[in-house]
Short mmCIF file of C-alpha atoms and ligand atoms in Angstrom, two decimals:
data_model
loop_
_atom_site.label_atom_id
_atom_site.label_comp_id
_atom_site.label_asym_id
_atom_site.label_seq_id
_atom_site.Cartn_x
_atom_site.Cartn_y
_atom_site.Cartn_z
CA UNK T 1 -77.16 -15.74 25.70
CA UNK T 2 -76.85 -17.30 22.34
CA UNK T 3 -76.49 -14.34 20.47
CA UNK T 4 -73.74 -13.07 22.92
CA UNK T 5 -71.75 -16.68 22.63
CA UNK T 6 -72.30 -16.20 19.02
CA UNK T 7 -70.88 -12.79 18.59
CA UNK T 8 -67.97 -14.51 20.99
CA UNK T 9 -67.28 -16.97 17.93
CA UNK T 10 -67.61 -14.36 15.41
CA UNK T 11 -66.00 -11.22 16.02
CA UNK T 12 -62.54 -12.94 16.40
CA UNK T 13 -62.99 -15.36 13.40
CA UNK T 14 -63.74 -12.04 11.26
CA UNK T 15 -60.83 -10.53 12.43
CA UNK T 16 -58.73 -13.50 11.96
CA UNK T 17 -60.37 -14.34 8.01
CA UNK T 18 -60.09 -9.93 7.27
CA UNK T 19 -56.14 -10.58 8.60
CA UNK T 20 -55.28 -13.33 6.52
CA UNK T 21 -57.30 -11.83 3.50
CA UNK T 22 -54.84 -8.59 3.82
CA UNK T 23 -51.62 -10.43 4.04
CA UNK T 24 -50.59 -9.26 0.53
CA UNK T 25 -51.75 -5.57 0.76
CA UNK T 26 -49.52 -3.08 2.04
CA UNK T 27 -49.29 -1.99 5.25
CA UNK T 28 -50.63 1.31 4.20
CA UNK T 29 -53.76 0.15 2.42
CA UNK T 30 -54.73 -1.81 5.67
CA UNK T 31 -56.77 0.09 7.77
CA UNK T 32 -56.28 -2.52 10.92
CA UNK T 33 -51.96 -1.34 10.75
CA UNK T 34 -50.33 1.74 11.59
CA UNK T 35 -48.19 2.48 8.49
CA UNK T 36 -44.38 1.43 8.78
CA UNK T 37 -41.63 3.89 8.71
CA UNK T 38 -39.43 3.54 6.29
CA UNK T 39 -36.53 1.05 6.76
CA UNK T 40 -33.47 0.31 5.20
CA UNK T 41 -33.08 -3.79 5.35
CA UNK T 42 -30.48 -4.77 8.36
CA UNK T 43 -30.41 -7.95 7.03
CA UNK T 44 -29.29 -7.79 3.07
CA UNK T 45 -30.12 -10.14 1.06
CA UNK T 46 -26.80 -10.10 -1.01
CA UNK T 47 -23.36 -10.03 -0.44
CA UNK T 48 -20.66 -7.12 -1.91
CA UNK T 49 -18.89 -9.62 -3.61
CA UNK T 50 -22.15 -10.82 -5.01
CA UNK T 51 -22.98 -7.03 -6.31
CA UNK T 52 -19.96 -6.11 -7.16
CA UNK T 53 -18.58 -6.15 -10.59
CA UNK T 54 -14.98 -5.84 -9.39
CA UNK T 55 -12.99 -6.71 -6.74
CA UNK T 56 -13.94 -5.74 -2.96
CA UNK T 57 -10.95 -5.51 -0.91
CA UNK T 58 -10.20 -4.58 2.38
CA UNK T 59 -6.49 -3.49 4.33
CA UNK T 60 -5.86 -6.18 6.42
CA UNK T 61 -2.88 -7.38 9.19
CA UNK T 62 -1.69 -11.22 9.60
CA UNK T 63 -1.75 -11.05 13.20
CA UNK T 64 -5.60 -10.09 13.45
CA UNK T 65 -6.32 -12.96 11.07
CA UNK T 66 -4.15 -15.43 12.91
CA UNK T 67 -5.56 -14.24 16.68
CA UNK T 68 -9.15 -13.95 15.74
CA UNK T 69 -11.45 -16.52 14.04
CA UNK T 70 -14.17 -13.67 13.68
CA UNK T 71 -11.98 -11.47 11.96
CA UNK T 72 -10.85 -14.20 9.64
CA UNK T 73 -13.91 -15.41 9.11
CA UNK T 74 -15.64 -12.25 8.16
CA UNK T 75 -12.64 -11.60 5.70
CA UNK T 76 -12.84 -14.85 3.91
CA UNK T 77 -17.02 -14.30 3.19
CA UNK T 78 -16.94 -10.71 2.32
CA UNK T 79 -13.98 -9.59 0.43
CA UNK T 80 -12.38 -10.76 -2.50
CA UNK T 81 -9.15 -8.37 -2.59
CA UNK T 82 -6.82 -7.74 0.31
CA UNK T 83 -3.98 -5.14 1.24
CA UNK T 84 -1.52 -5.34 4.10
CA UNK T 85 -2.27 -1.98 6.14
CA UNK T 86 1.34 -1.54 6.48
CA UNK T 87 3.53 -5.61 6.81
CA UNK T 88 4.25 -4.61 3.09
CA UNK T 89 5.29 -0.97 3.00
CA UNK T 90 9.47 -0.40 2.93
CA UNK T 91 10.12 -0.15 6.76
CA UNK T 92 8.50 -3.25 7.48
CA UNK T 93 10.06 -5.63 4.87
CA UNK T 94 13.42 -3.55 4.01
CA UNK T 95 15.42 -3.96 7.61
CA UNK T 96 18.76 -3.22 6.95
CA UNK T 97 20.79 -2.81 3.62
CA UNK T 98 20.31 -6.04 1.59
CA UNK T 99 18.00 -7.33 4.73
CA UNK T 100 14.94 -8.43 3.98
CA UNK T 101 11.70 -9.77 6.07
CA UNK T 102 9.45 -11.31 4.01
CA UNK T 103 7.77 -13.75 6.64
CA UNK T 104 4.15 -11.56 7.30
CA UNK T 105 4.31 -11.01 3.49
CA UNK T 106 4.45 -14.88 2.40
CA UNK T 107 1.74 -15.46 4.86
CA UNK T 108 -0.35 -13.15 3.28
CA UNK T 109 0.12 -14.12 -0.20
CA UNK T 110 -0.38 -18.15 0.78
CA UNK T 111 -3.22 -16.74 2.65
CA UNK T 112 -4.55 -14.72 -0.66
CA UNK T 113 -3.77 -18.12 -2.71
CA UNK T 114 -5.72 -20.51 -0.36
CA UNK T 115 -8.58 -18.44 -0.55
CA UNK T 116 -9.13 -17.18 -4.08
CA UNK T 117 -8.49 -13.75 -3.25
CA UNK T 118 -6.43 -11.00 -5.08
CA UNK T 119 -3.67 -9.05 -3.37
CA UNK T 120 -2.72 -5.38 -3.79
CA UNK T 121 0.65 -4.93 -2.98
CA UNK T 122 1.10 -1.19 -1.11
CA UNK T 123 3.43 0.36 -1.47
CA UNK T 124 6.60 0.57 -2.93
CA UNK T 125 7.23 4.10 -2.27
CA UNK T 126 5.61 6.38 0.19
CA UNK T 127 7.80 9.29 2.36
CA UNK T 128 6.63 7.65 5.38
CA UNK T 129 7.83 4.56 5.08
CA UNK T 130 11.33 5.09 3.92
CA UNK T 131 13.34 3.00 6.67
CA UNK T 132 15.43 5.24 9.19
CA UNK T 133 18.76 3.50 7.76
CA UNK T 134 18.07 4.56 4.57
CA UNK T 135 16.99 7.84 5.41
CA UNK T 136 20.21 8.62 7.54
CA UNK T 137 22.57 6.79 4.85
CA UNK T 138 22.70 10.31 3.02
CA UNK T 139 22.78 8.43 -0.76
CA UNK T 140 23.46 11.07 -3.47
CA UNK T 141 21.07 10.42 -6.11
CA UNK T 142 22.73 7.42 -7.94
CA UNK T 143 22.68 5.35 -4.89
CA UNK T 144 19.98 6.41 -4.02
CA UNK T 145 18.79 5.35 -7.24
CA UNK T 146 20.67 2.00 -7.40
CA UNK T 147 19.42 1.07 -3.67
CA UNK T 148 15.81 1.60 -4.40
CA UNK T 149 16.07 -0.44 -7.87
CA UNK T 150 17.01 -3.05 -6.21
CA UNK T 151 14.62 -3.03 -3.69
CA UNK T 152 11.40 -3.10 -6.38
CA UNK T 153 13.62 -5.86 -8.02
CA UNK T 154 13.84 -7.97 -5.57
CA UNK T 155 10.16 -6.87 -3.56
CA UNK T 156 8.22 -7.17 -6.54
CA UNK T 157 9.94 -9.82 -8.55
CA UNK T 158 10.08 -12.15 -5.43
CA UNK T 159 5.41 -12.35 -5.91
CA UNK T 160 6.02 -12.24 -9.64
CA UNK T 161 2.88 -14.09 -11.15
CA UNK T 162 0.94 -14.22 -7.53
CA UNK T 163 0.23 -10.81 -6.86
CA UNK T 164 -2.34 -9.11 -8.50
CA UNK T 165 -1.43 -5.01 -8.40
CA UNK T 166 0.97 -2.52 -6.90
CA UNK T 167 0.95 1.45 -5.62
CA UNK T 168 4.35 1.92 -7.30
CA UNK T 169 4.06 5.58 -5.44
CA UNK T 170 2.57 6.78 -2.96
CA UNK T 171 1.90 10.43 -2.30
CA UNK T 172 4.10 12.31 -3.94
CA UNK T 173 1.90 15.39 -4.34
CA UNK T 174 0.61 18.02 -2.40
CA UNK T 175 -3.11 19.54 -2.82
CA UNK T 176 -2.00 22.32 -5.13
CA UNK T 177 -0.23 19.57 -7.66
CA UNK T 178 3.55 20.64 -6.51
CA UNK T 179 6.24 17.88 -4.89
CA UNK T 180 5.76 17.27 -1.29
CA UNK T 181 9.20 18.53 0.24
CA UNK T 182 8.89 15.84 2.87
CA UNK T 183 9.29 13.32 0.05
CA UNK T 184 13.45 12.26 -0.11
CA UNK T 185 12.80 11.83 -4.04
CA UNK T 186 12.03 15.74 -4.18
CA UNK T 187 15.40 16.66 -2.20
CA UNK T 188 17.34 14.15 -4.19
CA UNK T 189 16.67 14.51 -8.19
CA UNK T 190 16.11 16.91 -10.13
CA UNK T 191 13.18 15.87 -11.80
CA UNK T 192 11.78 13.76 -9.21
CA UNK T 193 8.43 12.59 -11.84
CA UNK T 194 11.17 11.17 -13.75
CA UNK T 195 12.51 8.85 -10.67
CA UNK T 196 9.04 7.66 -10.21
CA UNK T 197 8.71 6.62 -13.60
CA UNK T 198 11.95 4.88 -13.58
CA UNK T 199 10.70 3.00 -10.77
CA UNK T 200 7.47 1.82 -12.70
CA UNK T 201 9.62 0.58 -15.51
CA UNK T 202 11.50 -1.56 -12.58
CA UNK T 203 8.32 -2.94 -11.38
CA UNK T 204 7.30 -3.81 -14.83
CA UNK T 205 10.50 -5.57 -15.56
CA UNK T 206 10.57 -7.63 -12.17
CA UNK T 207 6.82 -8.62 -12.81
CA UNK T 208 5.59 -7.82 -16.23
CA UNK T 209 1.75 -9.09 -15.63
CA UNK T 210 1.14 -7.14 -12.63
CA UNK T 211 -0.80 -3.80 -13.08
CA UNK T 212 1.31 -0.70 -11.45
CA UNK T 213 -0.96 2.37 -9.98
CA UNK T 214 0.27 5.45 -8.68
CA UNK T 215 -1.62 6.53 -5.37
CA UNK T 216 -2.57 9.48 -3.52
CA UNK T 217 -5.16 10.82 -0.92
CA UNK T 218 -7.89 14.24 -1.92
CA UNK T 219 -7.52 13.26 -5.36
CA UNK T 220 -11.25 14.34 -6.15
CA UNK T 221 -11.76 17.46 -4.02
CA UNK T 222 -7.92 18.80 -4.63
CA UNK T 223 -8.07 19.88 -8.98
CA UNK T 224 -3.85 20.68 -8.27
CA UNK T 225 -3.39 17.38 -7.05
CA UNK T 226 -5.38 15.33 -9.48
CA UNK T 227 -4.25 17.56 -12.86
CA UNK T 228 -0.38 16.78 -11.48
CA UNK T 229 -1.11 12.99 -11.05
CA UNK T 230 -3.03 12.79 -14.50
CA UNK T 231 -0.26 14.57 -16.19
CA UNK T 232 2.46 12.54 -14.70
CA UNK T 233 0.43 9.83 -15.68
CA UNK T 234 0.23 10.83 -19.52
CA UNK T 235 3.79 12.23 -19.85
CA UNK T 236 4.77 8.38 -18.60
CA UNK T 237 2.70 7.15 -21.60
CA UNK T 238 4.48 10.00 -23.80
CA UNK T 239 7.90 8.77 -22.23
CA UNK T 240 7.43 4.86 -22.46
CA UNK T 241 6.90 3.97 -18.66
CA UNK T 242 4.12 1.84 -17.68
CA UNK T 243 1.48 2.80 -15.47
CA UNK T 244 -2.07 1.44 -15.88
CA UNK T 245 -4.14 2.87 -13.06
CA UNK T 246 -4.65 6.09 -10.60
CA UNK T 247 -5.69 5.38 -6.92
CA UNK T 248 -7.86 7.59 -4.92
CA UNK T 249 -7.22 6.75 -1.20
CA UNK T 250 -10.86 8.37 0.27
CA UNK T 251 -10.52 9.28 3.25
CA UNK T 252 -13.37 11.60 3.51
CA UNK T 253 -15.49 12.53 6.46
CA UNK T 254 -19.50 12.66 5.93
CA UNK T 255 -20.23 15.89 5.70
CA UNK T 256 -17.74 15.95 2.96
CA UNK T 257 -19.49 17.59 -0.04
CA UNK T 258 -21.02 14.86 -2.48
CA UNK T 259 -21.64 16.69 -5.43
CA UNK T 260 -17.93 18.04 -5.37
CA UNK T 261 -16.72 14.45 -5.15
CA UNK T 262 -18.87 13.28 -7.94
CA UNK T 263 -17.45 16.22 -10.08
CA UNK T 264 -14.02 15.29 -9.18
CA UNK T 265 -14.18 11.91 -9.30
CA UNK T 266 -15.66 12.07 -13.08
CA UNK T 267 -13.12 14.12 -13.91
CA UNK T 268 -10.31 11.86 -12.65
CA UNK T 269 -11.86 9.14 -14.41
CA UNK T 270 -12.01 10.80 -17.87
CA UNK T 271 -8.10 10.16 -17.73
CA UNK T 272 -8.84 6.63 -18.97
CA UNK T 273 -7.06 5.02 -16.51
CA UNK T 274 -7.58 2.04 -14.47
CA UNK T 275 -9.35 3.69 -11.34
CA UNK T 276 -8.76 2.14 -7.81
CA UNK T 277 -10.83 3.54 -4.70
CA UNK T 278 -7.79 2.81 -2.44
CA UNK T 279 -8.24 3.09 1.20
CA UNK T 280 -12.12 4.63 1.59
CA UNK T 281 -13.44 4.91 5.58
CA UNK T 282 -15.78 7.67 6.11
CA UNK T 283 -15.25 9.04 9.42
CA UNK T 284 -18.14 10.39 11.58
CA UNK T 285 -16.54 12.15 14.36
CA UNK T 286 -15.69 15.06 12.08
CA UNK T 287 -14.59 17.27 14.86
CA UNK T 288 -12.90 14.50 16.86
CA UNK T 289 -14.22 14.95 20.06
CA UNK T 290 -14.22 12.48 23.11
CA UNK T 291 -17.71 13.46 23.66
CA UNK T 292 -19.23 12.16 20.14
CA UNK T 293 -22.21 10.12 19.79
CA UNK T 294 -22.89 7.88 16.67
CA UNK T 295 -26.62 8.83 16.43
CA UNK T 296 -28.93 7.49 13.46
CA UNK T 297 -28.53 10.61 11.56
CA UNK T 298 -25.08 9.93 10.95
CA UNK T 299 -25.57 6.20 10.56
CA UNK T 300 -27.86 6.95 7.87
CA UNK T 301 -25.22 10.10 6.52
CA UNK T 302 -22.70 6.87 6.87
CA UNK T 303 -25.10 4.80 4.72
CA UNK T 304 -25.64 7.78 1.86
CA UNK T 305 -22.06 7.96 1.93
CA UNK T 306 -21.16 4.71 0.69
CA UNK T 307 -23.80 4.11 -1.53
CA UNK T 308 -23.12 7.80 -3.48
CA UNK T 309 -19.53 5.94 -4.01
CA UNK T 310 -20.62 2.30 -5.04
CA UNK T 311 -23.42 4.04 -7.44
CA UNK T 312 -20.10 6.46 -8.91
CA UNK T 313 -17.57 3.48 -9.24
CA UNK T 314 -20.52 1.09 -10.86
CA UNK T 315 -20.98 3.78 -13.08
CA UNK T 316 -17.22 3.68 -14.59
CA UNK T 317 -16.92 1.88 -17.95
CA UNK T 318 -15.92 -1.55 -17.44
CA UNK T 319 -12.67 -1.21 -18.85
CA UNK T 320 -11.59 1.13 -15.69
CA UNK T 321 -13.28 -1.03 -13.14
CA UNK T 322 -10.44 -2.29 -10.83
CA UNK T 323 -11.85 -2.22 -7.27
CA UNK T 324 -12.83 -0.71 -4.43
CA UNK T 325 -10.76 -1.56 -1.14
CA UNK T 326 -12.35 -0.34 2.38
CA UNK T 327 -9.18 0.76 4.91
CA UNK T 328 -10.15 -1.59 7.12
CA UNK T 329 -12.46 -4.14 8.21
CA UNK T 330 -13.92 -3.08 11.35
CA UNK T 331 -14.62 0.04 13.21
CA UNK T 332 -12.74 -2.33 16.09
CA UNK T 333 -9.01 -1.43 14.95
CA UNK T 334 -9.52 1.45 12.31
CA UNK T 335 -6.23 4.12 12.01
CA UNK T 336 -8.44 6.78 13.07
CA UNK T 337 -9.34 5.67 15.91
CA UNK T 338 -5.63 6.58 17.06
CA UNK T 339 -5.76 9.87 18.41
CA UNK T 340 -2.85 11.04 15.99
CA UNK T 341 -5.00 10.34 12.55
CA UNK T 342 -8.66 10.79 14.58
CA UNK T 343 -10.65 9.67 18.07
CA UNK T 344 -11.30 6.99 19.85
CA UNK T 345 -15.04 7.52 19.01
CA UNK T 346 -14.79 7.11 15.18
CA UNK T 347 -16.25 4.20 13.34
CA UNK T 348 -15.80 4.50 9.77
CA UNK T 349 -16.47 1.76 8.15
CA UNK T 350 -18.70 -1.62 7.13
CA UNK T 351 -18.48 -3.35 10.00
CA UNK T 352 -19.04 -2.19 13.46
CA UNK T 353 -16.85 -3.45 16.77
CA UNK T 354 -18.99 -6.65 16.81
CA UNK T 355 -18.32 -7.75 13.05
CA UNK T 356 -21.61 -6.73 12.89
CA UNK T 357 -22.82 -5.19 9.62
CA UNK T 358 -23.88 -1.79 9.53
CA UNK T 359 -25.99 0.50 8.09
CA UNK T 360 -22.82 1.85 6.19
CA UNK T 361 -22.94 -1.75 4.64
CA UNK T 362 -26.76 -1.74 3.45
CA UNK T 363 -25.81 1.80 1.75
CA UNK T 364 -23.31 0.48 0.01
CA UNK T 365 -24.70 -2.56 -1.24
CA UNK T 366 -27.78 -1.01 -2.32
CA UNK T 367 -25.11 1.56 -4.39
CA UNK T 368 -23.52 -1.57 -6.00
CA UNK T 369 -27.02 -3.05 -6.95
C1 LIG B 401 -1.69 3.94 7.64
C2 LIG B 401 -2.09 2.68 8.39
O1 LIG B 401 -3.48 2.59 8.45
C3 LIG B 401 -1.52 2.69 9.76
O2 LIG B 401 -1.78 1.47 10.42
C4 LIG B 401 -0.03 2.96 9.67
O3 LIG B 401 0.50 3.08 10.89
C5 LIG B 401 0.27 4.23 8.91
O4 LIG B 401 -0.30 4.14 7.66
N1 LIG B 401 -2.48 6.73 3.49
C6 LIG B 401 -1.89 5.56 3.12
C7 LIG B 401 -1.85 4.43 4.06
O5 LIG B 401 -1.48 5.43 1.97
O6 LIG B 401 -0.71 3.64 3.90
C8 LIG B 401 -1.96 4.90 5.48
O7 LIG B 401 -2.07 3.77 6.31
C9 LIG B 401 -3.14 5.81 5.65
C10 LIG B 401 -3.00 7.03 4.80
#
């Protein structure tokens, strides 16, 4: 009876003293666990910011940080640089001939001001934003010229001092390194490269701190486009007109290949060049179907994804550091999720449709570390 009550002590205060006694051993080297698989933390214990040695931005709309405190608030603790997704392009802010609407804009930049943040201004010109009064006003080219002067002029000279960067242009390229023909600047000059860097040496005169980029999406996979933006970019140093960066927008899917990224991306970078990751998402509903499921394989694709990326850009010498800026800040009210640019299942980036971070996020920040 005593020997049983004893054992009834015992055996549990063993167990208890041989727990506490492997509390620094790894799971593995513990006989009593089952080893752990492998996790990646959900929980980081750093921030991007924190990480980062350069700016972490994200595109971003007023009304979304007016109507919702989670939104704001999640902008505020994890990004440092911000872009209007579109309140700053030419249709939104040019309304009429010598009609301007700078109220979302001023917002922004107060907004930028009151919270130590940076703003990239995009962009001055891009096809798609042309406004439809300018694009039915059928300007020869010194109008066309004269109009558009004015319109860097006054855009850019108006956040002289306060803003930090601007895409001068915006897509002027197609993959194989010739004009896009949907661009009004290839229809109206004759040297169209020559326009553009006109308009950088208007941006530099209305603003001459700020640092002017030219911008463009497949820059790594696409060798046409990215030898046509690297020789614009060194005939404008030949030809006196200041540029100091190239953008890569990023908008690649996760199958995308990563070893034909890295290639490209190095190669970009040896222009020497400020380099700006632009707008990267990574979209996981490659083939856009309604039927998609986000399963952990592509989570953990996502993750890989970003952190191949971070680990490239960290890699840069710190002279063409300038930032990395996710399009978007959660999966909530991504441009791909319209059904003209993706799916309604797509969630490409950090955050998921809780403000939740995501696995995409731990890849990254373990890239940045
Ligand atoms: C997109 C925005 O995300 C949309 O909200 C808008 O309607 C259209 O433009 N390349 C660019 C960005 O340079 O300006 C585009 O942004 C996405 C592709």
């Amino acid at each position: 009876m005593i020997k049983n009550m004893r054992k009834i002590i015992l055996i549990p205060l063993i167990i208890l003293i041989s727990l506490s006694g492997c509390k620094k051993k790894s799971p593995e080297s513990n006989p009593v666990f089952a080893p752990l698989p492998p996790v990646v933390s959900p929980v980081p214990d750093q921030k991007l910011i924190e990480a980062a040695s350069f700016k972490i931005g994200t595109a971003i709309s007023s009304n979304r940080m007016k109507a919702e405190p989670a939104y704001d608030n999640v902008l505020k603790s994890e990004f440092n640089q911000i872009t209007a997704e579109y309140e700053m392009k030419m249709n939104y802010i040019w309304t009429a001939d010598n009609a301007y609407n700078f109220e979302n804009v001023d917002y922004l930049m107060s907004y930028a001001q009151q919270n130590k943040m940076e703003v990239h201004g995009h962009a001055l010109l891009w096809y798609r934003s042309f406004p439809d009064w300018f694009k039915s006003a059928g300007y020869d080219s010194v109008m066309f010229e004269s109009k558009v002067k004015d319109y860097i002029t006054t855009v850019v000279g108006r956040y002289r001092g306060k803003i930090r960067s601007w895409d001068v242009a915006n897509e002027i390229f197609n993959d194989d390194g010739s004009l896009r023909i949907e661009s009004q600047i290839q229809g109206t000059f004759k040297d169209p490269v020559g326009f553009v860097g006109r308009c950088f040496k208007y941006a530099r005169e209305a603003d001459p701190a700020v640092k002017l980029f030219y911008n463009d999406y497949n820059v790594v996979l696409a060798s046409g486009k990215r030898n046509a933006m690297k020789n614009m970019a060194l005939r404008f140093k030949k030809e006196g007109f200041p540029i100091d960066g190239l953008g890569e927008q990023y908008h690649y899917g996760i199958r995308t290949n990563q070893s034909n990224i890295t290639t490209g991306f190095n190669d970009l970078a040896s222009s020497g060049f400020l380099i700006h990751i632009s707008e990267i998402d990574s979209r996981v509903n490659v083939d856009r179907l309604d039927t998609y499921v986000f399963t952990d394989a592509d989570k953990q694709k996502q993750a890989d994804f970003y952190k191949n990326i971070a680990k490239l850009y960290s890699a840069l010498p710190a002279n063409q550091k300038f930032g990395i800026t996710l399009w978007g800040l959660t999966d909530k009210y991504t441009w791909l999720r319209d059904r003209a640019n993706g799916n309604p299942k797509e969630y490409p980036l950090l955050f998921d449709d809780n403000y939740d971070k995501k696995l995409a996020y731990s890849g990254f920040l373990e890239g940045l570390k």
